[in-house]
Every structure is written in C-alpha cells, then in structure tokens.
PDB file of C-alpha atoms in Angstrom:
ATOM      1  CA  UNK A   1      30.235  -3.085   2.941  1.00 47.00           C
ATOM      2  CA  UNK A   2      29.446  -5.827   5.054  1.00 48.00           C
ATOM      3  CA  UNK A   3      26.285  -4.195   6.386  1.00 45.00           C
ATOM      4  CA  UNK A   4      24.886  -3.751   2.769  1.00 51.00           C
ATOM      5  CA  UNK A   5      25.921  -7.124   1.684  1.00 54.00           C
ATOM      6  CA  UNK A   6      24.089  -8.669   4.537  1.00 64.00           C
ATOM      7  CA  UNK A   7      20.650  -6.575   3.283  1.00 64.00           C
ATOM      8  CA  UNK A   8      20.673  -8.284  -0.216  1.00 68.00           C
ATOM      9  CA  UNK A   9      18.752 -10.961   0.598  1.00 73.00           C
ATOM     10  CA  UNK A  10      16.416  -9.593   2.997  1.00 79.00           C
ATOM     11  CA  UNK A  11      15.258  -6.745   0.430  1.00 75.00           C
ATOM     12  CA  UNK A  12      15.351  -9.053  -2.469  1.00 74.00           C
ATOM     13  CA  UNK A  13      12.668 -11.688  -0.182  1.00 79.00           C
ATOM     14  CA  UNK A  14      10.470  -8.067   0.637  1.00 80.00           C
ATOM     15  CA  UNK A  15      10.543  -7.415  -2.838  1.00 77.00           C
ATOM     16  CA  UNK A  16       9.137 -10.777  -3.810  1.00 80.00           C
ATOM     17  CA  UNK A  17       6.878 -10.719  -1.238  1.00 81.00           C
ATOM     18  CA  UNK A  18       5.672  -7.236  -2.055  1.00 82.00           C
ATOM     19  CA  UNK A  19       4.917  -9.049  -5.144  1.00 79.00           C
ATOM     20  CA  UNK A  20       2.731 -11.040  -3.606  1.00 78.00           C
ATOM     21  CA  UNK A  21       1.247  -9.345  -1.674  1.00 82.00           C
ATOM     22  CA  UNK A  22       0.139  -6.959  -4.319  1.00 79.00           C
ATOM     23  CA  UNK A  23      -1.160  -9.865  -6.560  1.00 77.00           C
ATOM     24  CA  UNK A  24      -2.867 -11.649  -3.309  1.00 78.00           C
ATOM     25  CA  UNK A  25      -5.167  -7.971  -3.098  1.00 78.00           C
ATOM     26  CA  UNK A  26      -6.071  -7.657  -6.588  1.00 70.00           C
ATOM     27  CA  UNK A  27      -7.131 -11.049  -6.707  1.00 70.00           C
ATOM     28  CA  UNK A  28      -9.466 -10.576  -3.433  1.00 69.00           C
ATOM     29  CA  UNK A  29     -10.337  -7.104  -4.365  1.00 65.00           C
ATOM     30  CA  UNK A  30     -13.545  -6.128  -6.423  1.00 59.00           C
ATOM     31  CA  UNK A  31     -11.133  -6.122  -9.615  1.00 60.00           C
ATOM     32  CA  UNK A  32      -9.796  -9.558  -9.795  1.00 60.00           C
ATOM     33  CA  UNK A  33     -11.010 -10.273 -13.184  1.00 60.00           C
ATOM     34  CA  UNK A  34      -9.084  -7.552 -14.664  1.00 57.00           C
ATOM     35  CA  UNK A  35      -5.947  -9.324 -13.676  1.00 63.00           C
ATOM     36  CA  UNK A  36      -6.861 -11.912 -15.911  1.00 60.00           C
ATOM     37  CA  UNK A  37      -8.939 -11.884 -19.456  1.00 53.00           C
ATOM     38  CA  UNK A  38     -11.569  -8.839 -18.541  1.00 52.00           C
ATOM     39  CA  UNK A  39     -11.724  -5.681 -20.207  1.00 53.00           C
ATOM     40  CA  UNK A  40      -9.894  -2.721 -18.385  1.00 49.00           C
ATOM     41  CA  UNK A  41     -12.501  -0.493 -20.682  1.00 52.00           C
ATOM     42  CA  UNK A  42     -15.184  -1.284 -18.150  1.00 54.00           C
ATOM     43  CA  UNK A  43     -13.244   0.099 -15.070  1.00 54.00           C
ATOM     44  CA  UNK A  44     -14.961   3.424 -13.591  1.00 54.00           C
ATOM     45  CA  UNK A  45     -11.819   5.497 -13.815  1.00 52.00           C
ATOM     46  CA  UNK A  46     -10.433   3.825 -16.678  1.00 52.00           C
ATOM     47  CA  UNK A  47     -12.861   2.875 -18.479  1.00 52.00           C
ATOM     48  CA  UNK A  48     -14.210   6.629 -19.195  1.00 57.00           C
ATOM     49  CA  UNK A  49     -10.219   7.745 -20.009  1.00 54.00           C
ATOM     50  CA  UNK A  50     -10.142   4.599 -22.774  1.00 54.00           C
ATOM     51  CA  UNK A  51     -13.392   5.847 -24.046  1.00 55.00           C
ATOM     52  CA  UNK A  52     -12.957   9.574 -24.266  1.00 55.00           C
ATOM     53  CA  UNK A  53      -9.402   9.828 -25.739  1.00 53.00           C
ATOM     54  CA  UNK A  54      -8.690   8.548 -29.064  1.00 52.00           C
ATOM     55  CA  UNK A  55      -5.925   5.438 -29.250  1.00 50.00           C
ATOM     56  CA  UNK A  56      -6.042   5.517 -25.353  1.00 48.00           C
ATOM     57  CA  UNK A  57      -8.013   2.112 -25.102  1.00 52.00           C
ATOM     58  CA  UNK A  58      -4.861   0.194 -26.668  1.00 55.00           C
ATOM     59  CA  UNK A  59      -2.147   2.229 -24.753  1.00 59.00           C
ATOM     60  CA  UNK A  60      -4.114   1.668 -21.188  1.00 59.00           C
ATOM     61  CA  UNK A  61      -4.772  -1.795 -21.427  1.00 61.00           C
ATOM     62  CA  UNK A  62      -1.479  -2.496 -22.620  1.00 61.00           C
ATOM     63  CA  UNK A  63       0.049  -1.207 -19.796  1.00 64.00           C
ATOM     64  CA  UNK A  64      -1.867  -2.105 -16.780  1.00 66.00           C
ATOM     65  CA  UNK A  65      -1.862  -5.859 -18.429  1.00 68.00           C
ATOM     66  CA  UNK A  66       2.223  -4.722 -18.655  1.00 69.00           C
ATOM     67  CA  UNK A  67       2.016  -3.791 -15.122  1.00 73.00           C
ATOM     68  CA  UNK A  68      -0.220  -7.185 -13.578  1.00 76.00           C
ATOM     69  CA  UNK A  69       2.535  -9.246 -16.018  1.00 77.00           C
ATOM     70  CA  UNK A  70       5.588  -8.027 -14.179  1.00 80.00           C
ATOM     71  CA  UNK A  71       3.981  -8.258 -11.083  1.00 81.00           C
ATOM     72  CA  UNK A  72       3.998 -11.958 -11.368  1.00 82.00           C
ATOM     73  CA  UNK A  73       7.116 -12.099 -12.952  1.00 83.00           C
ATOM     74  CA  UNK A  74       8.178 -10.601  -9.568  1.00 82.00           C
ATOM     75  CA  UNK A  75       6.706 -12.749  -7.839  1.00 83.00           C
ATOM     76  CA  UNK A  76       7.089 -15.901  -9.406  1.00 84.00           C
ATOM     77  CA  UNK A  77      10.682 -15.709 -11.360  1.00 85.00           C
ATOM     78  CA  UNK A  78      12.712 -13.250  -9.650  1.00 83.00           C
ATOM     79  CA  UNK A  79      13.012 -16.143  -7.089  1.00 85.00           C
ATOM     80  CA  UNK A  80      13.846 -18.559  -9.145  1.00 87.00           C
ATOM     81  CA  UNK A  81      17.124 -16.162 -10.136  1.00 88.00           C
ATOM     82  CA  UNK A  82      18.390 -15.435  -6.646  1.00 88.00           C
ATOM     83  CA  UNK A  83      21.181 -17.828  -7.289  1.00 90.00           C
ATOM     84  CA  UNK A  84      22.283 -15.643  -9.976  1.00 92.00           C
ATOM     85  CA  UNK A  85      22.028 -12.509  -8.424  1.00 92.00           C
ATOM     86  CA  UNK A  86      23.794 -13.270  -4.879  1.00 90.00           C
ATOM     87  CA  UNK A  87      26.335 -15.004  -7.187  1.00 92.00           C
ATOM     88  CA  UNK A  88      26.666 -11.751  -9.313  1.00 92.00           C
ATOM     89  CA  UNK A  89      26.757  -9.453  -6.449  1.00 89.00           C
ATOM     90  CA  UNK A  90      29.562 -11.961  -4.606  1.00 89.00           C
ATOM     91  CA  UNK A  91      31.641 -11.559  -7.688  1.00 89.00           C
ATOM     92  CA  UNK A  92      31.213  -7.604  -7.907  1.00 88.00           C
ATOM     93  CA  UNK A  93      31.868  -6.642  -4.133  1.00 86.00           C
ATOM     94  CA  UNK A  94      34.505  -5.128  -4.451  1.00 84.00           C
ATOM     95  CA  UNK A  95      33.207  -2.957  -6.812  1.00 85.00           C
ATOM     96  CA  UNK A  96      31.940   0.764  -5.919  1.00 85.00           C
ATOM     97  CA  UNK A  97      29.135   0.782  -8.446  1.00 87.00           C
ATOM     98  CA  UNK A  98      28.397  -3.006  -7.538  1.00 86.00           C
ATOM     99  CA  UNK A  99      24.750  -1.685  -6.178  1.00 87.00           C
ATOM    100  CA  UNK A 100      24.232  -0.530 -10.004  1.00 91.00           C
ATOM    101  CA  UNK A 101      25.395  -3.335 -11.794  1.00 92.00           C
ATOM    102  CA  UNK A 102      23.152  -5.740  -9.710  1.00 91.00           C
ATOM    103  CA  UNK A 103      20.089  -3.722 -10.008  1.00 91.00           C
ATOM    104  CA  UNK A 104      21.304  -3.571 -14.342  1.00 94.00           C
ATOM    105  CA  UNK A 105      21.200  -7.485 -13.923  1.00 94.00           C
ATOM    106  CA  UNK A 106      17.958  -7.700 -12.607  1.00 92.00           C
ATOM    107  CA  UNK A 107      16.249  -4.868 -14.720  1.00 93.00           C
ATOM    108  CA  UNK A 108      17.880  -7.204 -17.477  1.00 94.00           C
ATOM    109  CA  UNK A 109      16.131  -9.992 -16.186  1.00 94.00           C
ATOM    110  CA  UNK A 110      12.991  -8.495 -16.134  1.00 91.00           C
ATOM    111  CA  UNK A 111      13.005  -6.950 -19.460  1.00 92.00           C
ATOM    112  CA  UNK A 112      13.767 -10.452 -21.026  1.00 93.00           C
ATOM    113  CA  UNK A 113      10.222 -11.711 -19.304  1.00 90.00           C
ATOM    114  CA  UNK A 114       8.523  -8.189 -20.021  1.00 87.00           C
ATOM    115  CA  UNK A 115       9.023  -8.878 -23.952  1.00 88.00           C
ATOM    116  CA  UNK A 116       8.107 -12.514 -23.509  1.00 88.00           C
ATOM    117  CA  UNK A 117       5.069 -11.126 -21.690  1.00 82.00           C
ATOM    118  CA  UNK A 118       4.139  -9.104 -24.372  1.00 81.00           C
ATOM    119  CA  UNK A 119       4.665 -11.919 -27.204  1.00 83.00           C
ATOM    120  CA  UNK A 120       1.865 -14.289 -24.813  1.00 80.00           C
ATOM    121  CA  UNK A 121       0.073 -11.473 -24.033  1.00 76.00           C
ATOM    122  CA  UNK A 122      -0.260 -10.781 -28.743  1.00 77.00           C
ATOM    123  CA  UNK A 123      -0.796 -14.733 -28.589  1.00 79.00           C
ATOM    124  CA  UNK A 124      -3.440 -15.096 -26.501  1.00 74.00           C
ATOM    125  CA  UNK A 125      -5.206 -11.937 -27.634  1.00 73.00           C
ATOM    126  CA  UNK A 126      -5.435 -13.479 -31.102  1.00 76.00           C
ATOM    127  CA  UNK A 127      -6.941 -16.716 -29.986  1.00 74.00           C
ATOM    128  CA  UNK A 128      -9.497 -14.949 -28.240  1.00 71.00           C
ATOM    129  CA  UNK A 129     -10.645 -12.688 -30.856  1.00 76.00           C
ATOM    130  CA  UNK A 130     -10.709 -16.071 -33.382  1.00 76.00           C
ATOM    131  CA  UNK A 131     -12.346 -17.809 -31.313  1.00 70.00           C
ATOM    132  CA  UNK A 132     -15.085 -14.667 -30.898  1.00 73.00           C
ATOM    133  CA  UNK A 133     -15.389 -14.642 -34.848  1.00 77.00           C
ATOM    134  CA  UNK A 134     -15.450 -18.856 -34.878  1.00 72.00           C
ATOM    135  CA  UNK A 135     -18.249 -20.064 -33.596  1.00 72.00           C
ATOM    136  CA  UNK A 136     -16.927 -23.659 -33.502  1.00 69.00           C
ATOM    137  CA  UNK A 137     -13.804 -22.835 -32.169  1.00 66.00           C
ATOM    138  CA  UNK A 138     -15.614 -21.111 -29.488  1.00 65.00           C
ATOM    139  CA  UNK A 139     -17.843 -23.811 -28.522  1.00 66.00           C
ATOM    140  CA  UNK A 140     -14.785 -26.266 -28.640  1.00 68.00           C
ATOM    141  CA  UNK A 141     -12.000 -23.998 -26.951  1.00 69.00           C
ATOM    142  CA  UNK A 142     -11.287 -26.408 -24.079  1.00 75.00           C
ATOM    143  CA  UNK A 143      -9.317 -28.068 -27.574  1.00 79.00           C
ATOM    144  CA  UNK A 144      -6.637 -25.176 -26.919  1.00 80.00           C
ATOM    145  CA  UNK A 145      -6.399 -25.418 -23.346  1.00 81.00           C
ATOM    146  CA  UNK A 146      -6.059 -28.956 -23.814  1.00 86.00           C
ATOM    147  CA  UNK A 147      -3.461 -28.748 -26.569  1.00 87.00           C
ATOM    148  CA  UNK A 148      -1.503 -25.732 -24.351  1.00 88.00           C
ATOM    149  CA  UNK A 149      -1.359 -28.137 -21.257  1.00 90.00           C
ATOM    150  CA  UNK A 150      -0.211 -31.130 -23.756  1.00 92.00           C
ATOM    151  CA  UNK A 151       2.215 -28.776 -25.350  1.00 92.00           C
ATOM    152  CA  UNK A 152       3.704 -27.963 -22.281  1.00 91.00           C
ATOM    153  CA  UNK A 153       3.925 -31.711 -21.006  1.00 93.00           C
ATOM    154  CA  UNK A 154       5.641 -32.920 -24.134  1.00 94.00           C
ATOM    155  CA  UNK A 155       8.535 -29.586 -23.739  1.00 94.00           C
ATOM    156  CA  UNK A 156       9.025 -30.791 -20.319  1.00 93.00           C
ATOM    157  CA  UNK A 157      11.244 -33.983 -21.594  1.00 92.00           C
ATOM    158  CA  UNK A 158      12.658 -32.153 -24.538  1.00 93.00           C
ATOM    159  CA  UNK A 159      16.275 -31.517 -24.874  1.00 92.00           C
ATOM    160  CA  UNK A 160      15.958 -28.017 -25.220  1.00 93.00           C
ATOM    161  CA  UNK A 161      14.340 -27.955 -22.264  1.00 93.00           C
ATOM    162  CA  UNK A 162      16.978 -29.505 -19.950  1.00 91.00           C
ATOM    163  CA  UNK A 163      19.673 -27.302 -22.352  1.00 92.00           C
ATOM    164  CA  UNK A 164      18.359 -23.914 -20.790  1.00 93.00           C
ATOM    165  CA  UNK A 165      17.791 -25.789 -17.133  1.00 92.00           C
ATOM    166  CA  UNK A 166      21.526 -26.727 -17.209  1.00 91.00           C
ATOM    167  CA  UNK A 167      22.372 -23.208 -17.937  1.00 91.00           C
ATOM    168  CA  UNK A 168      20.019 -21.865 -15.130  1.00 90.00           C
ATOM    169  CA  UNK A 169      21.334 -24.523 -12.603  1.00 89.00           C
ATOM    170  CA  UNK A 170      25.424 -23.361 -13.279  1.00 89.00           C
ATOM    171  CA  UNK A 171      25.004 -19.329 -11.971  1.00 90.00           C
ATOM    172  CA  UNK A 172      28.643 -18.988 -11.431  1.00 91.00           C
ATOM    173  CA  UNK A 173      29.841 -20.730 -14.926  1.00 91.00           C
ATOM    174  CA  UNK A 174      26.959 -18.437 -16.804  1.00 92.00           C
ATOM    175  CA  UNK A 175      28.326 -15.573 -15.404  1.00 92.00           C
ATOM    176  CA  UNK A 176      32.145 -16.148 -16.194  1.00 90.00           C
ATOM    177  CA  UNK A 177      30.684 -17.566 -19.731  1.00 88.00           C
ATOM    178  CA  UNK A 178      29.011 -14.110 -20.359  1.00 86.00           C
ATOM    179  CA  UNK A 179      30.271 -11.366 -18.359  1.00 83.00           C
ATOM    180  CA  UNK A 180      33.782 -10.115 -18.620  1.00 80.00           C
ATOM    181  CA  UNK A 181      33.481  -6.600 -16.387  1.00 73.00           C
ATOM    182  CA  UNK A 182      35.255  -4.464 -19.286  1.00 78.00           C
ATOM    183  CA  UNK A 183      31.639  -2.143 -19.967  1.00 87.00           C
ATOM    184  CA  UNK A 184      29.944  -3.218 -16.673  1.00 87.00           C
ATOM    185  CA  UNK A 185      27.047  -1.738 -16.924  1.00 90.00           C
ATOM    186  CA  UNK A 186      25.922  -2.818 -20.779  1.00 92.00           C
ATOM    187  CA  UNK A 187      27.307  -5.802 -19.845  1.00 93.00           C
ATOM    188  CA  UNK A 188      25.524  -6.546 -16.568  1.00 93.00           C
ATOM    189  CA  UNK A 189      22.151  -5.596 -18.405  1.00 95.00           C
ATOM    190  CA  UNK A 190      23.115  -8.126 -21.481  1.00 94.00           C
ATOM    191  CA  UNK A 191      23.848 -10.845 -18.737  1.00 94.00           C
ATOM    192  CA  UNK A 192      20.259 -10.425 -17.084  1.00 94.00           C
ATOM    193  CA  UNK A 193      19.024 -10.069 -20.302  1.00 95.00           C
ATOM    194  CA  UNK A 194      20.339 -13.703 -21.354  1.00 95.00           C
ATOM    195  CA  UNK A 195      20.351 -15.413 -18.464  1.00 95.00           C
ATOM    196  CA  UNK A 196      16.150 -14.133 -18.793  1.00 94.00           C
ATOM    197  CA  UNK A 197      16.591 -15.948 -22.173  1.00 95.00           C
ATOM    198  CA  UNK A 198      17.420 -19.085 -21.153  1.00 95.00           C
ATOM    199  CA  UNK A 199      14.844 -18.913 -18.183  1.00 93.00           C
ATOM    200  CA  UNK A 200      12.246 -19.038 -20.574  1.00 94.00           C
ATOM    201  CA  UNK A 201      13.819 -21.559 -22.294  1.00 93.00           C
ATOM    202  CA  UNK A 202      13.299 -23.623 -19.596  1.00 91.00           C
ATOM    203  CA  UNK A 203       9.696 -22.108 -17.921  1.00 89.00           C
ATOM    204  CA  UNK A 204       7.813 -20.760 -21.411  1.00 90.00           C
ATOM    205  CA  UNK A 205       5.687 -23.961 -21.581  1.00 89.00           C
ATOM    206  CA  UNK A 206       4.717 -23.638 -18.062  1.00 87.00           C
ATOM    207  CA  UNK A 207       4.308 -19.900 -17.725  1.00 85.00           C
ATOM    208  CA  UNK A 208       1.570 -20.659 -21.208  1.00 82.00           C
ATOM    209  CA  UNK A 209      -0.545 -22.510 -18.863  1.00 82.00           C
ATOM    210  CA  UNK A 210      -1.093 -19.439 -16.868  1.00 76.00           C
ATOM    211  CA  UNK A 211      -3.471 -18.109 -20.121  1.00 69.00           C
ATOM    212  CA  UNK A 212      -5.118 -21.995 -19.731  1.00 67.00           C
ATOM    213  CA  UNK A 213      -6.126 -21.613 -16.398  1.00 63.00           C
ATOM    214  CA  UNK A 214      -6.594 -17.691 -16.322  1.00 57.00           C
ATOM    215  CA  UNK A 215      -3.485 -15.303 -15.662  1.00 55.00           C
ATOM    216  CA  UNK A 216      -3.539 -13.770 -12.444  1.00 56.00           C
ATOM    217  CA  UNK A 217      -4.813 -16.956 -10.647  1.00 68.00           C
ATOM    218  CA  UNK A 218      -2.694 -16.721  -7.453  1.00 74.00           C
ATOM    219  CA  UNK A 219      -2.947 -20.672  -6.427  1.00 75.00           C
ATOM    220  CA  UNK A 220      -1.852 -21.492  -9.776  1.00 77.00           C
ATOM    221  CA  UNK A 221       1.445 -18.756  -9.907  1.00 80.00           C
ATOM    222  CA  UNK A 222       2.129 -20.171  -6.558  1.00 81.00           C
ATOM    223  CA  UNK A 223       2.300 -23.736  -7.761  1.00 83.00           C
ATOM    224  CA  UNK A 224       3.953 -22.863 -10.882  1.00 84.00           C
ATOM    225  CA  UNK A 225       6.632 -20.771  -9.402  1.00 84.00           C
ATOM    226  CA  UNK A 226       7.097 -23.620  -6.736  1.00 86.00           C
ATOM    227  CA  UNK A 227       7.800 -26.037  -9.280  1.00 88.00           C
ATOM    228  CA  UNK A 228      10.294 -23.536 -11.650  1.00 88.00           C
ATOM    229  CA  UNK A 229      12.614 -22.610  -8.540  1.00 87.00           C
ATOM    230  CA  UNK A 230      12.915 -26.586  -7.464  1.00 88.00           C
ATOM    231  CA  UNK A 231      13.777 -27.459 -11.229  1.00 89.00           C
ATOM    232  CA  UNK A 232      16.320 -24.489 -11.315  1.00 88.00           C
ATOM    233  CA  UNK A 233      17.798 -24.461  -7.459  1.00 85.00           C
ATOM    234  CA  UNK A 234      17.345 -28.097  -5.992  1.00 85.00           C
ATOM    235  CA  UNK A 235      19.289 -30.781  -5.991  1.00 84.00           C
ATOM    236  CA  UNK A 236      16.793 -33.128  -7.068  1.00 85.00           C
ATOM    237  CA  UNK A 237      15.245 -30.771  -9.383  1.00 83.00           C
ATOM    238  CA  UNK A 238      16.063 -31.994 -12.861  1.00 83.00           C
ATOM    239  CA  UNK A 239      13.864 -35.279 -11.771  1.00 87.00           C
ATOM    240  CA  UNK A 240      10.804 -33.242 -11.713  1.00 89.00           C
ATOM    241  CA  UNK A 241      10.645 -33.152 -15.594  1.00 87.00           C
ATOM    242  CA  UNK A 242       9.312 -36.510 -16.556  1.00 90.00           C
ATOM    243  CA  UNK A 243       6.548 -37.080 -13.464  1.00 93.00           C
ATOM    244  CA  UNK A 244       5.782 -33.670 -13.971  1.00 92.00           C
ATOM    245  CA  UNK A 245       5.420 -34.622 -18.053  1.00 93.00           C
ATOM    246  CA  UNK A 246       3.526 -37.644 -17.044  1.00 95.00           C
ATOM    247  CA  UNK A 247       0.791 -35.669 -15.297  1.00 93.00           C
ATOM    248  CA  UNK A 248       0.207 -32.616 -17.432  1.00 93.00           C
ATOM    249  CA  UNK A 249      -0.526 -35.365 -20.389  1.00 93.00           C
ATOM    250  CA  UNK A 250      -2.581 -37.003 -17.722  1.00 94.00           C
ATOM    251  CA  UNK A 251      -4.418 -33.538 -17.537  1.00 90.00           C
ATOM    252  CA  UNK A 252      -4.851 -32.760 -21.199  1.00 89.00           C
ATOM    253  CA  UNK A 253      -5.857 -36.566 -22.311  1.00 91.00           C
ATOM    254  CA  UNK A 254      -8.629 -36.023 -19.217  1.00 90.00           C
ATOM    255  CA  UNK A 255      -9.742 -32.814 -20.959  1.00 85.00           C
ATOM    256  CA  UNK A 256     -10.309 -34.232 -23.685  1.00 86.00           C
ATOM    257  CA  UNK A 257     -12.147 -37.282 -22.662  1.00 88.00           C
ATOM    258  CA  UNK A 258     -14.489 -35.106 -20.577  1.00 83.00           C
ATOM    259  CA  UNK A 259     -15.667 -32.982 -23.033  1.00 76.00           C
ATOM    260  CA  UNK A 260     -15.467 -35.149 -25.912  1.00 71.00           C
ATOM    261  CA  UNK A 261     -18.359 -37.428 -23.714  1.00 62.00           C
ATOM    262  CA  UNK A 262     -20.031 -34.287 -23.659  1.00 52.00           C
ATOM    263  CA  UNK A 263     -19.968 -33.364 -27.110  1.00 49.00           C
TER     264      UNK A 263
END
C-alpha cells in the first residue's frame, strides 16, 4: 500500500509532463497550425478521409480539436487539481478500489473541461465564420480580442470569481462538502465533475484568451497554467487577481489604441 501510495505523485507529474511533451512536438512539428485555428481538411491523411466520406469532415475535426483540447487540459489544469486528488486519494486509502475511485475523480475532472472545451470550441467557431461573412467585422477583429482580454480582466476582481477560487483553495472541506462514500464510484465521478465546475469558475476568463492569442500556443498555456495553479495552491495566490486585472486592461486599452491610430 505504501509502495503505490508513494507512486501517485510521480505518475501524476509523468502524466502532466507527457502532456507536454506531446503539445511541445506538435507545436514544433510541420502541423502546428492545426493545433490552433487551421483546417484539419487539408491534412494528407485526413484531409482525403474528411473529403471522401460523407459527414466525416465534422466528426474528424471535432475530435482531433477534442483530442489537442484535452491535451492542454492535461497539461495545464490537471496540475492545478493535484491538491484535490492527493487529498482524495489520502482520504480513500484504506479503500481496496481506492485506485478506481481516484482515476473516477479525475476522469470527472476532465469531462467537466472536455464539455467546457466544446462550448469555446461552438463559440469561437461562430465568431470566425461571422466574421468570414462580415467584412467589417473582419477587418476590425482585433475589437474581439480586445474585448476577450478586457472581459477576462474585469472577471478577475469579480466576486464570482474569488467564490469558485475559495472553493478550489479548501480540497479537504470540498471533498467532505460533496462526497459522502455511500455509491463511491458515481460519487467520486460527480465530485471531479464539480470540483471541474468550479475550476472554471475561477479559470474560464483566462482559458478564453487562449482563442485570443491562438490555442495551442505553448508559451502562452505555460504562462496561463503558471498563473491558475499559484491562484489555486499558493499562499499568496488570491493577491494575483487585481495586478493581474490591472494588466490585462492595460493589454486590451493598448489594443485598442494601436489599431484605432491605425484605422
């Protein structure tokens, strides 16, 4: 027992490094820009597959975008959690399906990101296909980027915002708030699942500027999943909110300023 409790962390930090890893590659490879906006139809293998088979265009893209997303949920979130998860798997030791129940709360975790994934994902689809039917709003889309980073500075000082952080910060009171051990296993997926929901809560705004500066950027996930795990695991991390407010407005009123002396 001791011997497999001691392996938790390692795996979980080869895991998120796997992550990495991965992401690191397909952004140095030949097919970075299909980790962000590019269209998988023009991929060799791919491409021919989406073209030949009815529907198959939709289906494909959807899930290698649904594969690239949870890569950098991987990467960037799942760290962010550990708390919760060493916490969890403390509580459950004793346990002889504790292996399960952990792996339930993570898959949990995941799935709550996965369907906020595929919400951004339907979001940012539609802006791009107005914006290729508007000509003005295409010649003028640093407006949205500049509104998305605004947006996100403003939710940085809300109270929802610190709500959901407080929740994130308190692993061991979330999990006696939501998990009572009666049906472990639905239960352990429903606590992953929640815990997810609040993690968004707290990261959503920050996560949207991923789609301003192009998904699959691996400086930016690295500096955005920096900032999310010292909000949600350091001391001092609840001071990051207004400085960190403070600049992204400083970004977005730049934005503007530069293009509108353009314009």
């Amino acid at each position: 027992m001791r011997a497999r409790s001691r392996l938790f962390a390692p795996l979980f930090v080869a895991l998120t490094a796997s992550a990495w890893i991965v992401l690191w590659m397909w952004d140095a490879g030949p097919y970075a820009r299909y980790l962000r906006h590019a269209s998988w139809d023009e991929l060799p293998v791919v491409g021919t597959i989406c073209r030949a088979v009815p529907g198959a265009s939709l289906m494909l893209e959807a899930s290698l975008h649904s594969v690239a997303w949870l890569l950098m949920i991987a990467a960037m979130m799942l760290p962010t959690a550990f708390p919760l998860f060493d916490t969890f798997r403390r509580m459950t030791i004793a346990r002889d399906n504790q292996r399960v129940l952990t792996a339930l709360l993570i898959v949990g975790y995941a799935t709550a990101w996965a369907l906020f994934g595929l919400v951004a994902h339907g979001f940012d689809a539609a802006l791009h296909r107005l914006a290729d039917r508007s000509p003005t709003l295409l010649a003028h889309g640093w407006l949205i980027g500049a509104a998305i980073v605004a947006l996100a500075g403003v939710y940085q000082v809300s109270s929802l915002k610190h709500r959901c952080l407080d929740k994130c910060r308190s692993p061991l009171m979330f999990i006696t708030e939501h998990w009572r051990g009666g049906s472990a296993r639905r239960e352990s997926f429903w606590l992953g699942m929640s815990h997810g929901a609040f993690c968004i809560g707290c990261c959503w705004a920050l996560m949207l500027l991923m789609f301003a500066v192009g998904t699959g950027s691996v400086g930016w996930m690295l500096a955005l999943g920096a900032i999310m795990a010292a909000e949600k695991n350091l001391r001092w991390g609840r001071s990051i909110g207004t400085p960190l407010a403070v600049a992204l407005m400083a970004w977005s009123a730049w934005i503007v300023v530069q293009h509108a002396g353009i314009v």
